[in-house]
CSV table of C-alpha atoms in Angstrom, one decimal:
chain,number,residue,atom,x,y,z
A,1,MET,CA,144.7,-69.8,220.9
A,2,ASN,CA,144.8,-72.9,221.0
A,3,LYS,CA,147.9,-74.7,222.2
A,4,LYS,CA,148.2,-76.9,219.0
A,5,TYR,CA,149.4,-73.8,217.4
A,6,LEU,CA,151.8,-72.2,219.9
A,7,LEU,CA,154.8,-73.9,219.0
A,8,PRO,CA,154.4,-73.5,215.2
A,9,ALA,CA,154.0,-69.5,215.9
A,10,VAL,CA,156.7,-69.6,218.6
A,11,LEU,CA,158.9,-71.5,216.0
A,12,VAL,CA,157.7,-69.3,213.2
A,13,LEU,CA,159.2,-66.1,215.4
A,14,SER,CA,162.1,-67.4,215.4
A,15,LEU,CA,162.6,-67.7,212.0
A,16,VAL,CA,161.6,-64.6,211.6
A,17,LEU,CA,164.0,-63.1,214.0
A,18,THR,CA,166.9,-65.5,212.7
A,19,LEU,CA,166.0,-63.9,209.3
A,20,THR,CA,166.1,-60.2,210.3
A,21,ALA,CA,168.9,-60.9,211.9
A,22,ALA,CA,171.0,-62.4,209.3
A,23,ALA,CA,169.2,-59.5,207.0
A,24,GLY,CA,171.2,-57.0,209.2
A,25,SER,CA,168.5,-55.4,210.9
A,26,TYR,CA,168.6,-52.7,212.6
A,27,PHE,CA,166.9,-53.8,216.3
A,28,ALA,CA,167.7,-57.5,215.6
A,29,ARG,CA,170.6,-57.5,218.3
A,30,SER,CA,167.8,-55.8,220.8
A,31,PHE,CA,165.2,-58.6,219.4
A,32,SER,CA,167.4,-61.3,220.2
A,33,LEU,CA,168.8,-60.1,223.5
A,34,PHE,CA,164.8,-59.3,224.2
A,35,ALA,CA,164.0,-63.1,223.5
A,36,SER,CA,166.8,-64.0,226.0
A,37,ALA,CA,165.8,-61.8,228.6
A,38,SER,CA,162.1,-62.8,228.5
A,39,ILE,CA,163.4,-66.4,229.1
A,40,ILE,CA,165.6,-65.8,231.7
A,41,PHE,CA,163.1,-63.4,233.3
A,42,THR,CA,160.0,-66.1,233.4
A,43,ALA,CA,162.9,-68.6,234.5
A,44,GLY,CA,163.7,-66.1,237.1
A,45,LEU,CA,160.0,-65.3,238.3
A,46,TYR,CA,159.5,-69.4,238.2
A,47,ALA,CA,162.4,-69.8,241.0
A,48,PHE,CA,160.4,-67.0,243.0
A,49,MET,CA,157.3,-69.1,242.5
A,50,LYS,CA,158.8,-72.9,243.4
A,51,PHE,CA,160.7,-70.8,245.9
A,52,ALA,CA,157.5,-70.1,247.9
A,53,ALA,CA,155.9,-73.2,247.3
A,54,HIS,CA,159.0,-75.5,248.6
A,55,PHE,CA,159.6,-72.8,251.5
A,56,LYS,CA,156.2,-73.8,252.4
A,57,THR,CA,156.1,-77.8,252.5
A,58,GLY,CA,159.6,-77.5,254.4
A,59,ASP,CA,161.9,-78.1,251.7
A,60,ARG,CA,164.2,-75.8,253.0
A,61,GLU,CA,167.7,-77.2,250.8
A,62,PHE,CA,165.6,-76.6,247.3
A,63,ALA,CA,164.5,-73.6,248.6
A,64,LYS,CA,168.0,-72.1,249.3
A,65,ALA,CA,169.1,-73.3,246.0
A,66,LEU,CA,166.2,-71.4,244.3
A,67,ALA,CA,166.4,-68.2,246.3
A,68,ARG,CA,170.4,-67.7,245.5
A,69,LEU,CA,169.5,-68.4,241.8
A,70,VAL,CA,166.7,-65.7,242.2
A,71,ILE,CA,169.0,-62.8,243.6
A,72,PHE,CA,171.7,-63.5,240.9
A,73,ILE,CA,169.0,-63.9,238.0
A,74,VAL,CA,167.8,-59.9,239.0
A,75,PRO,CA,170.8,-58.3,238.7
A,76,ALA,CA,171.7,-60.2,235.4
A,77,LEU,CA,168.3,-58.8,234.1
A,78,PHE,CA,169.3,-55.5,235.0
A,79,PHE,CA,172.5,-55.5,233.1
A,80,ILE,CA,170.8,-57.2,230.0
A,81,SER,CA,168.3,-54.5,229.4
A,82,VAL,CA,170.7,-51.4,230.1
A,83,LEU,CA,172.5,-53.9,227.0
A,84,ILE,CA,169.4,-53.7,225.1
A,85,ALA,CA,169.0,-50.3,225.6
A,86,VAL,CA,172.4,-49.2,224.6
A,87,LYS,CA,171.9,-51.6,221.2
A,88,SER,CA,168.7,-49.9,220.7
A,89,ALA,CA,170.3,-46.4,220.7
A,90,ALA,CA,173.3,-47.7,218.8
A,91,SER,CA,171.0,-48.8,216.0
A,92,PHE,CA,169.9,-45.1,215.1
A,93,SER,CA,173.5,-44.4,214.0
A,94,LYS,CA,174.7,-47.6,212.5
A,95,PRO,CA,172.7,-50.8,210.7
A,96,PHE,CA,174.4,-54.0,212.0
A,97,GLY,CA,175.9,-56.2,209.5
A,98,ALA,CA,175.2,-59.8,209.6
A,99,ASP,CA,178.3,-60.9,211.1
A,100,ALA,CA,177.0,-63.2,213.9
A,101,GLY,CA,174.5,-65.9,212.5
A,102,LEU,CA,175.1,-68.6,214.6
A,103,THR,CA,174.6,-66.3,217.5
A,104,TYR,CA,171.3,-65.0,216.4
A,105,LEU,CA,170.3,-68.8,214.7
A,106,PHE,CA,171.0,-69.9,218.3
A,107,SER,CA,168.9,-66.5,220.1
A,108,GLY,CA,166.0,-67.9,217.2
A,109,ILE,CA,165.6,-71.2,219.0
A,110,SER,CA,166.1,-69.9,222.0
A,111,CYS,CA,162.7,-68.3,221.5
A,112,ALA,CA,161.0,-71.8,221.4
A,113,GLY,CA,162.0,-72.0,224.9
A,114,LEU,CA,158.7,-70.0,225.9
A,115,LEU,CA,157.0,-72.5,225.4
A,116,ILE,CA,158.4,-74.4,228.2
A,117,CYS,CA,158.4,-71.9,230.3
A,118,PHE,CA,154.8,-70.8,229.9
A,119,LYS,CA,153.8,-74.8,229.9
A,120,ILE,CA,155.3,-74.7,233.8
A,121,SER,CA,153.3,-76.3,237.0
A,122,VAL,CA,155.4,-75.7,240.4
A,123,ASN,CA,155.4,-79.3,241.5
A,124,ASN,CA,156.7,-80.8,238.4
A,125,TYR,CA,160.8,-81.3,238.6
A,126,LYS,CA,160.8,-82.3,235.0
A,127,ASN,CA,159.5,-78.8,233.8
A,128,THR,CA,161.9,-77.1,236.5
A,129,ALA,CA,164.7,-79.3,234.5
A,130,LEU,CA,163.6,-78.0,231.3
A,131,THR,CA,163.2,-74.5,232.4
A,132,PHE,CA,166.3,-73.8,234.0
A,133,LEU,CA,168.0,-75.4,231.2
A,134,ALA,CA,166.4,-73.3,228.7
A,135,ALA,CA,167.8,-70.4,230.9
A,136,ALA,CA,171.0,-71.3,230.9
A,137,PHE,CA,171.4,-71.7,227.1
A,138,CYS,CA,169.8,-67.9,227.1
A,139,MET,CA,172.2,-67.0,229.5
A,140,ALA,CA,175.5,-68.5,227.3
A,141,LEU,CA,173.9,-66.7,224.5
A,142,VAL,CA,174.1,-63.2,226.3
A,143,ILE,CA,177.4,-63.9,227.7
A,144,LEU,CA,178.6,-64.8,224.0
A,145,GLN,CA,176.7,-61.3,223.3
A,146,ILE,CA,178.4,-59.2,225.8
A,147,ALA,CA,181.7,-61.1,225.3
A,148,LEU,CA,181.9,-60.2,221.5
A,149,GLN,CA,180.3,-56.8,221.7
A,150,SER,CA,182.4,-55.0,224.3
A,151,PHE,CA,183.7,-55.4,227.7
A,152,GLU,CA,182.4,-52.6,229.3
A,153,PHE,CA,179.8,-54.7,230.9
A,154,TYR,CA,181.7,-56.9,232.5
A,155,LEU,CA,179.7,-56.9,235.9
A,156,SER,CA,176.4,-58.2,233.9
A,157,LEU,CA,178.9,-61.0,232.2
A,158,PHE,CA,179.8,-62.0,236.0
A,159,PHE,CA,176.3,-62.2,237.2
A,160,ALA,CA,175.4,-64.1,233.8
A,161,VAL,CA,177.8,-66.7,234.4
A,162,VAL,CA,176.8,-67.1,238.1
A,163,ALA,CA,172.8,-67.6,236.7
A,164,ALA,CA,173.8,-69.6,234.5
A,165,ALA,CA,175.7,-72.0,236.5
A,166,GLY,CA,172.9,-71.0,238.9
A,167,CYS,CA,170.3,-72.5,236.1
A,168,VAL,CA,172.5,-75.4,235.3
A,169,MET,CA,172.5,-76.8,238.7
A,170,LEU,CA,169.5,-76.3,239.9
A,171,ALA,CA,168.2,-78.1,236.5
A,172,ALA,CA,170.3,-81.1,237.9
A,173,LYS,CA,169.0,-81.4,241.2
A,174,SER,CA,165.6,-81.2,239.9
A,175,LEU,CA,166.9,-84.2,237.6
A,176,LYS,CA,168.3,-86.2,240.6
A,177,ARG,CA,165.1,-85.9,241.9
A,178,ILE,CA,163.2,-87.0,238.8
A,179,LYS,CA,165.8,-90.1,239.1
A,180,ALA,CA,164.9,-90.6,243.1
A,181,GLY,CA,161.3,-91.1,241.8
A,182,ASN,CA,159.9,-87.6,244.1
């Protein structure tokens, strides 16, 4: 696929996701969670790659921050996948109504974050900042969806909050390095 068509394709996918969610699609909540989880997974993989790169170059402080983020993203992804499975199973018994349009709109927009995540390079701090801000945004969406649906997943809520905070802190560190001219 040509790169110039990638952004429109992602935005169309986001719009379709938003419209199906607004229409009360059976699997809309699972789809929006899956979109968020894919971005969070990509950010976790990216954090691991950057950890390895910074560990080799001797930038231990940034490498430690990345390692902590990976440690918290992995359990958050596990609980999000459980939540996706539960919502998919529940959708067979009852359809979801169009009751959280704003959440789905943001979930649809978060699909556009995939474009950021797939165009990353290991040594570019600007892309690092954008990737982790997109991941923090998706974590916030997941936190909102968990809080609106059930409090049975309080452990996933904890890991999602910690991982979102870690993403924001790493984005801030990356922006500081951009300002410092690194």
